[in-house]
Amino acid sequence: MSNVKKIGFCGATTASIVAIILLATCNVSAANDANQLDLTSHDCTITEPVYGYKFNFSGLRSELAHVVKNLNDDVFEFNVCGNLTHSCNNESNVAACLKKGGKEYVLGHQHELKYHNGKMYFNYLSGAKCPNGTADNANYQLHVILSCDYTMDVNQFHITSYSDDACSFYINYETSLACLPVPDALQSNSCSVRYNDVGGTFDLMSLSDANYRTIDRDGGLFIINICKPVLYGENTMCPSGSSICLYDRKATDLKKRFINFGNVNSQPEFKDNLLFLRHNSSTPCAGNSSANYSSIVNFHCDNTIMNEHPEFMGTDHDGCTYHFNIFTPLACKQLKPCAVIASDNELLDLSALSEHPPHQLTKDGKTYTVAVCASAGTPCLSDGGACYAQNEQTYNLGNFNTHLRFNQSGSPYLLYEEGAVCDASGRRWTTKIEFVCANNATKDNGTNDAVQIIEDSNCQLLIQYQTPLACLQQIRCKAKFYEELVDLTPLVNANDNYEARIELPPKEAQRLAKNTKFFLNVCRPLVPKYQLGCAGGSGACMAKMSAANAPEEEQSLGFPLVKLSALNDTAAELLYLRGDPCPNDKAMNLSTTIHFNCNMTAGRGQPVLTEIDDCHYHFEWGTSVICPPHECTFNADTCEIVQEEAHQHFNFKNASFTKDGKIEIAYKQQKVQLNVCGMYRKTMTDYSQDLVNLFFTHDLPGCGKEGKMNVHLRLICSNTTENTTTITEDTQCSLLYVQRTPSICHFLGLSAPPEDTTAGGSSTSSTTSTTTTTPSTTTSTTTSSTHTTPFAIMGIILSVTFFVACLGMFAFSPARRQRVRRLFRRSSSAVRYSRVQSNEEANLLLEPNGEFTESDDDMLL
């Protein structure tokens, strides 16, 4: 026994037989057995290490197979917790099979279930030998990643894009079996509140399909979901039923790594013209032993926001209640019945469907009656939108409404609520009608509606309604990378197209005519332009330019038929397919790949043609839109924000909307000077929304219990100069100040929007102010425009003279010269973030000055 030496937590020994027994007992991978966050199971169950919950995926087993097909007609067939019922390439006992180009490839004979830091996935083993395999991975492999999803969506499978010679394939499987259980008292299929007596409704449920992250003043990371619990996944192992939790990655005790700051609440409140969700938790507050932590999420109307996410605003006086702000179109009052505005301001109008007679559907011996935006009539109740009859008895499945909305998968839907009691817990039936575009792209004739029942379980009837009225020009420009959203919606341009820059290798460049130009748009067809004659609906176009700079010999490089695909948190890919016939191979069509990556200095960025592969065109697109929020330095002495990585500065004392760094606000019928300058300011760039957030506390006697006001200042790049002020005094005095201004654009790497001018060089100046006061809320709006005066011109002349004099003074002092060099120092290098794992984004948020690292594209696990 003296030659047996214990190593590590599991006690591995030099005796191989002892090692096998101990590893089987531990069931923990040797990669991370210190904290037990790497597990392997050879059946369909696995017990997660934080709360001891046992995930059981046996319910995912199919009697036949799960079938997933991509646009190239590659077909993946696989089973979970069992094998396929048919052979693959003449081999039996196969768990996963790929059908491609008329051939079959075995992707695995069995699978193992993996757990890594909250992420769960099936690895399919013993696939066929891959011609392009490596020494480490010689065979074909399939990885099925299990993602938590509490909602019932029609499409549960998403394939990660892959090359023609790929050996490894990744399929994302969204299922509620990958979620922690929700307590019965907290379960709900709706998240809405009415704002008037005629059916006007705020519905926030579409925000529930992804987790959001934001940091507090001390660099702590909040993980948030709206209307549903936090989706369990990698580094998001929040307590069961919690919608808001604090992630402390430094905690060694797994149970203290994720702290509940608010249980799920699906009942929004609308009071004093404010829309909010109040979340209570069972976690004792460190600042008040007699209270628990709680959170309030305030929702503010902004129709220009395309990718909403929360921002932490501050806490109350004892640090027990946390406040968050979200700007979203969902907080705006609706337009017309049965219509909704898409993210690119395109109107989707389904009101014509309300005039159709109710649909009669039959399933499992039940007869369902369903109507769209109208009463379903007999046999339903007078206000029933859906019901079913069985054994001469009728059950209400939800009252009709006309509130059309989009979910996070990009599908428009209706949700009928307050149906009959469904189960012993008192939950009521709801009906979700999901509308699907029917046109030539979906191989439908585009003339007939098709209605079918997808599922009726969990107290919800799910119906798919296929109709040409549901078709939009734009495809979905959002994609989930595990539980996080990657969103390029701000790049969708409904007014103009992007012109690509050409940076081809010399040999490829020689084959391309010098007068060739490329025009693209993002997630939508090209905007029609005079003389640009590519096929209607094309997302990318190649043209030769005439001597008069008019496009000729146009060729379509593909149509936007496939939604955006996320490669990681800061990289995504867009495919345009089925363009014009390829000149080099008439059997193929021209196509396009656009690869987006994070570049904080690029602003919106520009597509760059980097490669032509016979019939396929590759574009790289560096853009700040895909970058995560970045913390800047606030210099209290100079009152300026410093973004060192992008070499940008913004001085508040020189800003047109302040007076020497101070902003005047109205509070309780008096004017208050708000000092933006000072210590303890936290600034965050939000490139996806073209803004900078500034957070601080301002002393204001009479405001709140301690005379302190939490301030959230939003500086938005805009072609107008206007501001709005919202003051709330619920549990804590808070100020939300939104300033739209062109002056912040350069700091964000954006071109300043053009200012309006009038004939003869004259301009006007105006100011309007509107104030609404309630017992707890004050809101005001101010709009202004500026013009150049002779005094301003004289000021410029004096400034230049003074500047030249200063340079003369500094020339005699080496120390001063060095300061001047630092002042003008600029770097041509661009900060470029790409190919990162989801935990790397968390590290960036927790350590804002850290850098992303490059990762292999195949390292999706």
CSV table of C-alpha atoms in Angstrom, one decimal, residues 408-558:
chain,number,residue,atom,x,y,z
A,408,GLN,CA,-37.4,36.9,-29.6
A,409,SER,CA,-37.3,34.4,-32.5
A,410,GLY,CA,-38.7,37.1,-34.8
A,411,SER,CA,-42.2,35.6,-35.2
A,412,PRO,CA,-45.3,37.7,-34.8
A,413,TYR,CA,-47.9,36.2,-32.4
A,414,LEU,CA,-51.1,36.8,-30.5
A,415,LEU,CA,-51.5,35.6,-26.9
A,416,TYR,CA,-55.0,35.0,-25.6
A,417,GLU,CA,-55.2,34.9,-21.8
A,418,GLU,CA,-57.6,34.3,-18.9
A,419,GLY,CA,-59.0,31.1,-20.2
A,420,ALA,CA,-60.6,28.3,-18.1
A,421,VAL,CA,-58.8,27.0,-15.0
A,422,CYS,CA,-56.2,24.5,-16.3
A,423,ASP,CA,-54.9,22.6,-13.3
A,424,ALA,CA,-55.0,22.3,-9.5
A,425,SER,CA,-52.6,25.2,-9.0
A,426,GLY,CA,-55.2,27.6,-10.5
A,427,ARG,CA,-53.3,28.3,-13.7
A,428,ARG,CA,-55.6,29.3,-16.6
A,429,TRP,CA,-55.5,28.3,-20.2
A,430,THR,CA,-53.8,30.6,-22.8
A,431,THR,CA,-53.6,30.4,-26.6
A,432,LYS,CA,-50.6,31.5,-28.5
A,433,ILE,CA,-51.1,32.0,-32.3
A,434,GLU,CA,-47.7,32.2,-34.0
A,435,PHE,CA,-47.8,33.6,-37.6
A,436,VAL,CA,-45.4,32.3,-40.3
A,437,CYS,CA,-44.7,33.9,-43.6
A,438,ALA,CA,-46.1,31.9,-46.6
A,439,ASN,CA,-44.5,32.9,-49.9
A,440,ASN,CA,-42.3,31.5,-52.7
A,441,ALA,CA,-39.3,31.3,-50.4
A,442,THR,CA,-41.1,28.9,-48.1
A,443,LYS,CA,-42.3,26.9,-51.2
A,444,ASP,CA,-45.9,27.9,-50.6
A,445,ASN,CA,-48.1,29.4,-53.3
A,446,GLY,CA,-48.6,32.5,-51.1
A,447,THR,CA,-52.3,32.6,-51.5
A,448,ASN,CA,-53.9,30.2,-49.0
A,449,ASP,CA,-53.8,30.4,-45.3
A,450,ALA,CA,-52.8,27.2,-43.4
A,451,VAL,CA,-53.7,26.8,-39.7
A,452,GLN,CA,-52.5,23.9,-37.6
A,453,ILE,CA,-52.2,22.9,-33.9
A,454,ILE,CA,-48.6,22.4,-32.8
A,455,GLU,CA,-49.1,21.5,-29.2
A,456,ASP,CA,-51.6,21.8,-26.3
A,457,SER,CA,-49.8,21.2,-23.0
A,458,ASN,CA,-48.5,23.1,-20.0
A,459,CYS,CA,-51.8,25.1,-20.0
A,460,GLN,CA,-51.1,26.6,-23.4
A,461,LEU,CA,-52.5,25.9,-26.9
A,462,LEU,CA,-49.9,26.6,-29.6
A,463,ILE,CA,-51.1,27.3,-33.1
A,464,GLN,CA,-49.1,28.0,-36.2
A,465,TYR,CA,-50.8,30.2,-38.8
A,466,GLN,CA,-49.2,30.4,-42.2
A,467,THR,CA,-50.2,33.4,-44.2
A,468,PRO,CA,-48.6,35.8,-46.8
A,469,LEU,CA,-49.7,38.7,-44.6
A,470,ALA,CA,-47.0,37.7,-42.1
A,471,CYS,CA,-44.1,38.3,-44.5
A,472,LEU,CA,-41.6,41.0,-43.9
A,473,GLN,CA,-38.8,42.1,-46.1
A,474,GLN,CA,-36.3,41.8,-43.2
A,475,ILE,CA,-35.1,38.5,-41.9
A,476,ARG,CA,-34.2,38.1,-38.2
A,477,CYS,CA,-31.0,39.9,-37.4
A,478,LYS,CA,-30.7,38.5,-33.9
A,479,ALA,CA,-29.1,35.2,-32.8
A,480,LYS,CA,-28.6,33.4,-29.6
A,481,PHE,CA,-25.2,32.3,-28.5
A,482,TYR,CA,-26.3,29.9,-25.8
A,483,GLU,CA,-28.4,32.0,-23.5
A,484,GLU,CA,-27.1,35.4,-24.7
A,485,LEU,CA,-28.3,37.5,-27.7
A,486,VAL,CA,-26.1,38.7,-30.5
A,487,ASP,CA,-27.9,41.6,-32.2
A,488,LEU,CA,-27.0,43.3,-35.5
A,489,THR,CA,-30.4,45.0,-36.0
A,490,PRO,CA,-28.9,48.5,-35.8
A,491,LEU,CA,-27.0,47.8,-39.1
A,492,VAL,CA,-30.3,47.2,-40.9
A,493,ASN,CA,-30.6,50.2,-43.2
A,494,ALA,CA,-34.0,51.0,-44.7
A,495,ASN,CA,-32.8,54.2,-46.4
A,496,ASP,CA,-29.5,53.3,-48.2
A,497,ASN,CA,-27.2,50.5,-49.0
A,498,TYR,CA,-23.6,49.9,-48.0
A,499,GLU,CA,-20.8,50.0,-50.5
A,500,ALA,CA,-18.0,47.5,-49.9
A,501,ARG,CA,-14.3,48.2,-49.9
A,502,ILE,CA,-12.2,45.7,-52.0
A,503,GLU,CA,-9.1,44.2,-50.3
A,504,LEU,CA,-8.5,41.0,-52.3
A,505,PRO,CA,-5.2,39.1,-52.6
A,506,PRO,CA,-3.3,40.2,-55.8
A,507,LYS,CA,-4.2,37.2,-57.9
A,508,GLU,CA,-7.9,37.5,-57.1
A,509,ALA,CA,-7.9,41.3,-57.6
A,510,GLN,CA,-6.5,40.8,-61.1
A,511,ARG,CA,-9.5,38.8,-62.1
A,512,LEU,CA,-11.9,41.5,-61.0
A,513,ALA,CA,-12.6,44.4,-63.3
A,514,LYS,CA,-11.3,47.7,-61.7
A,515,ASN,CA,-14.6,49.4,-62.2
A,516,THR,CA,-16.5,46.8,-60.2
A,517,LYS,CA,-18.5,47.8,-57.1
A,518,PHE,CA,-20.3,45.8,-54.5
A,519,PHE,CA,-23.5,46.9,-52.7
A,520,LEU,CA,-24.9,45.2,-49.6
A,521,ASN,CA,-27.6,45.5,-46.9
A,522,VAL,CA,-27.9,43.7,-43.7
A,523,CYS,CA,-30.7,41.1,-43.0
A,524,ARG,CA,-32.9,42.7,-45.7
A,525,PRO,CA,-33.0,43.3,-49.5
A,526,LEU,CA,-31.2,46.1,-51.0
A,527,VAL,CA,-32.9,49.5,-51.0
A,528,PRO,CA,-34.1,50.2,-54.5
A,529,LYS,CA,-31.9,52.7,-56.2
A,530,TYR,CA,-32.0,54.3,-59.6
A,531,GLN,CA,-30.2,52.2,-62.3
A,532,LEU,CA,-29.2,49.5,-59.8
A,533,GLY,CA,-30.7,46.6,-61.6
A,534,CYS,CA,-30.1,43.5,-59.5
A,535,ALA,CA,-33.0,41.1,-59.0
A,536,GLY,CA,-35.5,42.4,-56.6
A,537,GLY,CA,-35.1,41.2,-53.1
A,538,SER,CA,-31.3,40.7,-53.5
A,539,GLY,CA,-29.3,41.3,-50.3
A,540,ALA,CA,-26.0,41.8,-52.2
A,541,CYS,CA,-25.2,43.0,-55.7
A,542,MET,CA,-22.1,43.2,-57.9
A,543,ALA,CA,-22.0,45.8,-60.8
A,544,LYS,CA,-19.6,47.3,-63.2
A,545,MET,CA,-19.6,51.1,-63.2
A,546,SER,CA,-19.8,53.0,-66.5
A,547,ALA,CA,-17.9,56.1,-67.3
A,548,ALA,CA,-20.9,58.1,-66.0
A,549,ASN,CA,-20.6,56.1,-62.7
A,550,ALA,CA,-23.9,54.2,-63.5
A,551,PRO,CA,-24.1,50.5,-62.6
A,552,GLU,CA,-24.1,48.0,-65.5
A,553,GLU,CA,-24.0,44.2,-65.9
A,554,GLU,CA,-25.5,43.8,-62.4
A,555,GLN,CA,-25.4,40.3,-60.8
A,556,SER,CA,-27.3,39.2,-57.7
A,557,LEU,CA,-24.9,37.7,-55.1
A,558,GLY,CA,-27.8,36.2,-53.1
